[in-house]
PDB file of C-alpha atoms in Angstrom:
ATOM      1  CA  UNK P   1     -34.172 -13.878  10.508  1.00  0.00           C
ATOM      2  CA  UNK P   2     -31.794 -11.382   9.428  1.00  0.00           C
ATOM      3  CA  UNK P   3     -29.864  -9.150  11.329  1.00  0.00           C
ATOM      4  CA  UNK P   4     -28.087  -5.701  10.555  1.00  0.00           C
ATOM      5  CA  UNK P   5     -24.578  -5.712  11.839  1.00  0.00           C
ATOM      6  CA  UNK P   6     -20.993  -4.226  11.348  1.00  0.00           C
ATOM      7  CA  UNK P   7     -22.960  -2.297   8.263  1.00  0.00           C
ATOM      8  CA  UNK P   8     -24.152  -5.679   6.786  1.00  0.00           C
ATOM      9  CA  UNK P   9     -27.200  -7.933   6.728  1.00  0.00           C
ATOM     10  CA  UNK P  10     -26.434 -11.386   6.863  1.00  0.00           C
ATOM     11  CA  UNK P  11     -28.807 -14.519   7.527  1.00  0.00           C
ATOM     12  CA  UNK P  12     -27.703 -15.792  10.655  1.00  0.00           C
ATOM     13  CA  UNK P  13     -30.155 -17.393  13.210  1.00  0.00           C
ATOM     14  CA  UNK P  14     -33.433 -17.796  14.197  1.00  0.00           C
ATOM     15  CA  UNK P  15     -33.103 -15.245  17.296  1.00  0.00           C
ATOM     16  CA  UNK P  16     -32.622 -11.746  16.888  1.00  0.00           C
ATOM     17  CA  UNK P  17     -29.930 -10.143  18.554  1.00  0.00           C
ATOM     18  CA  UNK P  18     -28.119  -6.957  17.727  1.00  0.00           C
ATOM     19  CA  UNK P  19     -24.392  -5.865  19.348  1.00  0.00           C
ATOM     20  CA  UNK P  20     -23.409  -2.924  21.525  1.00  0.00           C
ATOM     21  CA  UNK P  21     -21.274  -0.837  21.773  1.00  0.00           C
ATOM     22  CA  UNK P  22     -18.164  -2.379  23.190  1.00  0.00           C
ATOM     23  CA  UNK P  23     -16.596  -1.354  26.826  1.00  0.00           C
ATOM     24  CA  UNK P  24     -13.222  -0.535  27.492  1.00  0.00           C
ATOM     25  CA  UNK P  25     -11.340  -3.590  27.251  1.00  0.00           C
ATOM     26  CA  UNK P  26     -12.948  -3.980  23.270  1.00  0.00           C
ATOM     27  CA  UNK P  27     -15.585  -6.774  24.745  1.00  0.00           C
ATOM     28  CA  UNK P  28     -18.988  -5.852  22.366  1.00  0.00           C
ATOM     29  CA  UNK P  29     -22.391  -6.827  24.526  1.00  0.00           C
ATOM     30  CA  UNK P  30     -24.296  -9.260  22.464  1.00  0.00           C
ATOM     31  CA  UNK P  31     -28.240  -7.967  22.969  1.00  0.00           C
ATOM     32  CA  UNK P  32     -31.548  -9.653  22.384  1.00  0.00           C
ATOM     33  CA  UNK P  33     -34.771  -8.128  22.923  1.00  0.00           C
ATOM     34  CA  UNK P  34     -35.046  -4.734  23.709  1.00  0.00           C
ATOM     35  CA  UNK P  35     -32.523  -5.358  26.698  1.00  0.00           C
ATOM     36  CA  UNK P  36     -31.042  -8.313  27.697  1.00  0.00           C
ATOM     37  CA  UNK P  37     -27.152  -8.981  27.803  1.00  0.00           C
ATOM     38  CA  UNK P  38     -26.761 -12.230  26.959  1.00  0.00           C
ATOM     39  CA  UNK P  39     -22.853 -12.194  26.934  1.00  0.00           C
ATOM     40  CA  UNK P  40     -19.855 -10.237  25.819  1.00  0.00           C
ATOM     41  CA  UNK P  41     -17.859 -11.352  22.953  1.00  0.00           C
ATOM     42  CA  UNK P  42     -14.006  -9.993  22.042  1.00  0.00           C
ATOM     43  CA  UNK P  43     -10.879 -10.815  20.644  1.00  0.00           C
ATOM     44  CA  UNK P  44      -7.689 -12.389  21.930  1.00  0.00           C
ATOM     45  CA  UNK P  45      -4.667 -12.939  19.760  1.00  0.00           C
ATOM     46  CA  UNK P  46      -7.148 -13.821  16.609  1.00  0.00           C
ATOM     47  CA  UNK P  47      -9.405 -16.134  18.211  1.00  0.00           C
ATOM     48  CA  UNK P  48     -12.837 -14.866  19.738  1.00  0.00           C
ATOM     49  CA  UNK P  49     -13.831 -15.375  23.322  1.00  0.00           C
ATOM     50  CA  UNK P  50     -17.023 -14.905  25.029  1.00  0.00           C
ATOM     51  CA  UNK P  51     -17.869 -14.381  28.430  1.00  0.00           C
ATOM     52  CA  UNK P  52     -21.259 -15.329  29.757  1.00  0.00           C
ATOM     53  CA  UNK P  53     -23.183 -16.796  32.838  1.00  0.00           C
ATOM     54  CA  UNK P  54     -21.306 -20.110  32.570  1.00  0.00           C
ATOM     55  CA  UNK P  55     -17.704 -18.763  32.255  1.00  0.00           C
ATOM     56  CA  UNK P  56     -15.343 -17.455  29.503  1.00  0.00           C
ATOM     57  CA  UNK P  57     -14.892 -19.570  26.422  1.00  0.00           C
ATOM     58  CA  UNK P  58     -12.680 -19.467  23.538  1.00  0.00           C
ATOM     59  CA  UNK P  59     -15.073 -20.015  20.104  1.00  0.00           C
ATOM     60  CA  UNK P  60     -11.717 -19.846  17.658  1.00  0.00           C
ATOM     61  CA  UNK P  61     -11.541 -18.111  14.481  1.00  0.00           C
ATOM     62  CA  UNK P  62     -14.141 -17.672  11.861  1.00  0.00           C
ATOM     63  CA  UNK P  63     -14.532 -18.796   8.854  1.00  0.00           C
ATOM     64  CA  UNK P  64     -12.970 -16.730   5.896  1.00  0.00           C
ATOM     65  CA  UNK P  65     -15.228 -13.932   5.342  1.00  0.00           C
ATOM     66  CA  UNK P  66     -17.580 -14.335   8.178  1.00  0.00           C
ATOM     67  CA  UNK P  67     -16.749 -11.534  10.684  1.00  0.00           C
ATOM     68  CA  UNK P  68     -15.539 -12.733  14.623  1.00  0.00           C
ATOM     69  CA  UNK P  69     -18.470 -10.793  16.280  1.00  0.00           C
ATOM     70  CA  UNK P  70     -21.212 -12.362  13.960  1.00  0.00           C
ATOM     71  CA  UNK P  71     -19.303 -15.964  14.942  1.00  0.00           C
ATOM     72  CA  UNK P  72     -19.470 -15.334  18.437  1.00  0.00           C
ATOM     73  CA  UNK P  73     -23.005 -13.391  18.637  1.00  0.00           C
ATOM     74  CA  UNK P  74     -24.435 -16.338  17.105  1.00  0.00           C
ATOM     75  CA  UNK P  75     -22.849 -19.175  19.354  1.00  0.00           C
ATOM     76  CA  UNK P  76     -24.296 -16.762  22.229  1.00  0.00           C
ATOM     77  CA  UNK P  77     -27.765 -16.987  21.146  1.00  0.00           C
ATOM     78  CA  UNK P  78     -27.500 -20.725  20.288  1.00  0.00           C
ATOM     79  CA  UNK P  79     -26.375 -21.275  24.353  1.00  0.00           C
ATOM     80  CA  UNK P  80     -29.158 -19.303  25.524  1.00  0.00           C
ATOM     81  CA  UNK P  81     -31.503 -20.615  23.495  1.00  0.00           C
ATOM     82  CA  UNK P  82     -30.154 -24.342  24.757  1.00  0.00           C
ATOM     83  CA  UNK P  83     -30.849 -22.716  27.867  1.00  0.00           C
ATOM     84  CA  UNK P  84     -26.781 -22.936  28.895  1.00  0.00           C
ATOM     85  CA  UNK P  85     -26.889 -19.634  29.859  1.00  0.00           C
ATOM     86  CA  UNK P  86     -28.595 -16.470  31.051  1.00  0.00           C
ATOM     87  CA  UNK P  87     -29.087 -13.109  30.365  1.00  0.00           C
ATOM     88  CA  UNK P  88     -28.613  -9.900  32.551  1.00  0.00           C
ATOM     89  CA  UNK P  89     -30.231  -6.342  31.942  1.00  0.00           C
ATOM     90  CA  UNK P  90     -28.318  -4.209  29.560  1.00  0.00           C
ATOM     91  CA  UNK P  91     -29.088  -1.521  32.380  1.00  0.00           C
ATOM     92  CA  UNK P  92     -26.672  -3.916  35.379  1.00  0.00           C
ATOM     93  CA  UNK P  93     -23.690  -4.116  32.844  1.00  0.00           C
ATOM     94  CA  UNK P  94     -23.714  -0.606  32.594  1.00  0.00           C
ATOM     95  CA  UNK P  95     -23.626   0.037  36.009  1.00  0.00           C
ATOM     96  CA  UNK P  96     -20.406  -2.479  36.497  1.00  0.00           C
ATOM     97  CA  UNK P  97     -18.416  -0.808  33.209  1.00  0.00           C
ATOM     98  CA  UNK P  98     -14.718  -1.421  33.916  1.00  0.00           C
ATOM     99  CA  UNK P  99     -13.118   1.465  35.539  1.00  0.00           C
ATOM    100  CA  UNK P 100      -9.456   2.771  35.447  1.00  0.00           C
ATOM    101  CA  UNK P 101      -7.306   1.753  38.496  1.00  0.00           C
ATOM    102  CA  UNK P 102      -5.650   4.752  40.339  1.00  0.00           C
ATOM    103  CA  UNK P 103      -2.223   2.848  41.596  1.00  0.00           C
ATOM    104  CA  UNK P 104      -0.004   0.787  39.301  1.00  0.00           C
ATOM    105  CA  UNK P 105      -1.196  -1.873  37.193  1.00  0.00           C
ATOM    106  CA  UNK P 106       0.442  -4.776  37.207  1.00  0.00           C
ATOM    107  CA  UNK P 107       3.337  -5.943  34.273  1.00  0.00           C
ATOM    108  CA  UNK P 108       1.143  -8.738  32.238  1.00  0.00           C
ATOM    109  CA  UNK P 109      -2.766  -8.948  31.572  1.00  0.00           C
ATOM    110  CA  UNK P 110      -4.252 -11.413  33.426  1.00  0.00           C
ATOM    111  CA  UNK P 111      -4.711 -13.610  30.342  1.00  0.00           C
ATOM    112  CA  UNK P 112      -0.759 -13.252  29.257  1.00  0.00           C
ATOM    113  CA  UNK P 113       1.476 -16.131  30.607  1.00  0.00           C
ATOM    114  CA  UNK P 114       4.225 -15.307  32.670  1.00  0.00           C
ATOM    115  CA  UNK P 115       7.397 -15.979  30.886  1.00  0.00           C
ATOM    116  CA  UNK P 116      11.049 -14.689  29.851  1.00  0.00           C
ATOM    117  CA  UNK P 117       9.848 -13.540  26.365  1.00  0.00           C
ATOM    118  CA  UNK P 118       6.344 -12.112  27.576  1.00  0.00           C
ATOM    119  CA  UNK P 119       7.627 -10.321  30.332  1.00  0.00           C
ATOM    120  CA  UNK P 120      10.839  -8.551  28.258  1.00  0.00           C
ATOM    121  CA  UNK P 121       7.813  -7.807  25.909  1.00  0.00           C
ATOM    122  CA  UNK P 122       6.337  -6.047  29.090  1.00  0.00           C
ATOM    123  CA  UNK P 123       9.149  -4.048  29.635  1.00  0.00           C
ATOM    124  CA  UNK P 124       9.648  -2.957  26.676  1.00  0.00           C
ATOM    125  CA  UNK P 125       6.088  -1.884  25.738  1.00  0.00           C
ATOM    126  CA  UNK P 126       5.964   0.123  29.203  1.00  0.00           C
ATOM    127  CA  UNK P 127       9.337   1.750  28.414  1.00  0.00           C
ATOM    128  CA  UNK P 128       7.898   2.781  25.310  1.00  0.00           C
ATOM    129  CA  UNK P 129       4.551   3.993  26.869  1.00  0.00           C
ATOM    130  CA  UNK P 130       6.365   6.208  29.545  1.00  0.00           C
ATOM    131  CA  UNK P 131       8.621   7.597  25.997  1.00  0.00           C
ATOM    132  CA  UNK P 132       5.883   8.268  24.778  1.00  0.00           C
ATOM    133  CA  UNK P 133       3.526  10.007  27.263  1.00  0.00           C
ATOM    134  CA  UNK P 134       0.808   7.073  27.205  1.00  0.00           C
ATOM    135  CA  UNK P 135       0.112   4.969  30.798  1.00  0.00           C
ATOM    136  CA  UNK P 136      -1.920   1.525  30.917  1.00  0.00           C
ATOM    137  CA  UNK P 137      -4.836   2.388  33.525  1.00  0.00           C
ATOM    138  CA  UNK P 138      -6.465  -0.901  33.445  1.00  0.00           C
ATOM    139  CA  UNK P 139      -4.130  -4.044  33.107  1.00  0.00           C
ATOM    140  CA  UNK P 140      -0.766  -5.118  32.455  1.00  0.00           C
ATOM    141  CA  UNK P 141       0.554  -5.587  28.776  1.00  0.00           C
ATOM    142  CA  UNK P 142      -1.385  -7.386  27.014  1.00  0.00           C
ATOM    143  CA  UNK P 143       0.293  -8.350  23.837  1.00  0.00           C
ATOM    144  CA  UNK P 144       1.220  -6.907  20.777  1.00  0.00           C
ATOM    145  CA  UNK P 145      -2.044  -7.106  18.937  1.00  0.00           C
ATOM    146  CA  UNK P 146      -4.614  -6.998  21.893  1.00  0.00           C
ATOM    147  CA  UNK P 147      -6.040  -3.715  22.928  1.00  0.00           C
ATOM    148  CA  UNK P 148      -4.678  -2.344  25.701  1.00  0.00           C
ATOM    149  CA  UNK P 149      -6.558   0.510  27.635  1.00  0.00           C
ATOM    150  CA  UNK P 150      -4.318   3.881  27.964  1.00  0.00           C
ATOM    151  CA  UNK P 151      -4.014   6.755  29.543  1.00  0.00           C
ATOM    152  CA  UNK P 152      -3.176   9.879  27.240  1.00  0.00           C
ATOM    153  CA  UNK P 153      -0.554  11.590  29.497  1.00  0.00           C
ATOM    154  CA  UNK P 154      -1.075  14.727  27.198  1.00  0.00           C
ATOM    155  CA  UNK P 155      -4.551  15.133  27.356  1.00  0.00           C
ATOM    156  CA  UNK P 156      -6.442  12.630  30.109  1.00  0.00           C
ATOM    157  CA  UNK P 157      -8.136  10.766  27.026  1.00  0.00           C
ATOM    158  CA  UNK P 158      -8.781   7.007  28.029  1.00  0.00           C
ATOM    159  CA  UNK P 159      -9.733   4.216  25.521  1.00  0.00           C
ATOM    160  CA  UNK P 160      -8.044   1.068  23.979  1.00  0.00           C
ATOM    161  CA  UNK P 161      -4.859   0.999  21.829  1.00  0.00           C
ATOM    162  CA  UNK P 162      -2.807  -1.661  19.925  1.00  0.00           C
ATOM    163  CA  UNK P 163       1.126  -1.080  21.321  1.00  0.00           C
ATOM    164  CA  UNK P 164       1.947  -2.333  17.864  1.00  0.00           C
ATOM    165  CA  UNK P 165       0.034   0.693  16.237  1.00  0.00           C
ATOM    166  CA  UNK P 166       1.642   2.662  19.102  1.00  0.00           C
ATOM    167  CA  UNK P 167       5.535   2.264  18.932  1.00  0.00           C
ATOM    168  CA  UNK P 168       6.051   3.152  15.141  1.00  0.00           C
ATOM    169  CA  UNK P 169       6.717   1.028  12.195  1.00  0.00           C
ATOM    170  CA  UNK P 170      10.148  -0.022  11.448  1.00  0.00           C
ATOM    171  CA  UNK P 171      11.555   1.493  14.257  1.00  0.00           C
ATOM    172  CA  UNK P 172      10.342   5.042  13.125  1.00  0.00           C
ATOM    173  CA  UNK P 173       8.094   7.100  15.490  1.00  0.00           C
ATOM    174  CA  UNK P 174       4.053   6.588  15.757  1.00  0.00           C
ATOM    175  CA  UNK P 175       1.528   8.896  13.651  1.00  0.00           C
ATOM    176  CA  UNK P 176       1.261  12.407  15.647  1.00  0.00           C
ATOM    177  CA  UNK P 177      -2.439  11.594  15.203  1.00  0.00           C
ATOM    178  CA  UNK P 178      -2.892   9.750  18.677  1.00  0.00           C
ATOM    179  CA  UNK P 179      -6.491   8.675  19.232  1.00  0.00           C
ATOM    180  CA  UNK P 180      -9.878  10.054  18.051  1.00  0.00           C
ATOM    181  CA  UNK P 181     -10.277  13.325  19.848  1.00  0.00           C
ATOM    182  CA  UNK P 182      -7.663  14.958  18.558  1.00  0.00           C
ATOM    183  CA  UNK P 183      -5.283  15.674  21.655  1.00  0.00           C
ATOM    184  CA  UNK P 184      -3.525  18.562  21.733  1.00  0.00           C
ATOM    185  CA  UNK P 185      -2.537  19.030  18.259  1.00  0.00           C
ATOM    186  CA  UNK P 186       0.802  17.514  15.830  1.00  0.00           C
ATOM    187  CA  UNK P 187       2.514  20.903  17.372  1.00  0.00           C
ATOM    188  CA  UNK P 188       2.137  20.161  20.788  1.00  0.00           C
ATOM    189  CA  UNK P 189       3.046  16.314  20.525  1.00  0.00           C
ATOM    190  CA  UNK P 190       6.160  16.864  19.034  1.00  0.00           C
ATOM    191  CA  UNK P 191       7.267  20.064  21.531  1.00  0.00           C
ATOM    192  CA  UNK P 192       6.404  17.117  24.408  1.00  0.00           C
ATOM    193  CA  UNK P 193       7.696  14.348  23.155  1.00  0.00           C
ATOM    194  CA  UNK P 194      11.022  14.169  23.408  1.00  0.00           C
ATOM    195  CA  UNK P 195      11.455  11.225  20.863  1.00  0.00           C
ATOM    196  CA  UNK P 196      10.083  13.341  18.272  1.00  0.00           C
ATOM    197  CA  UNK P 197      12.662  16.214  18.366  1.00  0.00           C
ATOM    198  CA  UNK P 198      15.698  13.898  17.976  1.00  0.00           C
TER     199      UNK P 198
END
């Protein structure tokens, strides 16, 4: 059975599944039939995860040239078709999409490690999120290279960010492009932004 993914057929398993569109925290729903959710599938520091009826499960890292999501969709329908785990209406896991908190998150992501280095990493990033008018709604820091859901202080937009896309390449300042949207304009980022008029 073939498949039509990420803008690619490939040959892949015996049952069909197709992916949706991912929720805030970048986690794609992995669909079979016309709607059943038979688990979520993301990325963590390079490796891909999956979160289903039994628990949350790191898969690893494809192969070269295979893409993470087609890796991980395909170990989900192998599972349920083992009968390891079960599916949920596509229509219940939109009704529990992850939601902004109102107070303070906390420093760290659940799934970061407390330590020295992690939590100066914290500190930074959220020094350079408050610099730069952004503020984590969701969870704590969550690495480098892990979307992080944000806040556009300028604006109100909310989606997920990489803080290593966000705090500028070799210590110059980010793109005044600053999500899909368009804000409020290169003008008005730089007259708000204090780092930008320095």
């Amino acid at each position: 059975m073939t498949t039509q993914n990420l803008e690619r057929t490939v040959v892949l398993t015996a049952m069909p599944f197709r992916v949706g569109t991912p929720d805030l925290e970048s986690r794609y729903p992995v669909i079979i039939g016309p709607d059943l959710v038979i688990g979520h599938a993301y990325r963590w520091n390079r490796d891909w995860w999956v979160v289903t009826s039994a628990g949350e499960r790191n898969i690893g890292r494809p192969k070269v040239g295979v893409p993470g999501i087609e890796k991980a969709a395909v170990h989900l329908t192998q599972e349920y078709a083992a009968g390891r785990i079960t599916a949920v209406p596509l229509g219940q896991i939109r009704a529990e999409v992850l939601r902004p908190l109102t107070g303070p998150v906390p420093l760290l992501h659940p799934r970061m490690p407390v330590s020295d280095r992690n939590t100066k990493s914290a500190e930074t990033a959220f020094a350079g999120l408050a610099n730069l008018r952004w503020r984590a709604v969701l969870t704590g820091f969550p690495g480098s290279d892990n979307h992080w859901v944000l806040l556009c202080e300028l604006c109100g937009w909310v989606g997920p960010k990489f803080w290593s896309h966000l705090r500028g390449r070799n210590g110059g300042l980010p793109s005044l492009h600053r999500h899909e949207g368009g804000c409020v304009g290169p003008d008005r980022v730089r007259e708000l932004i204090p780092a930008y008029q320095q």
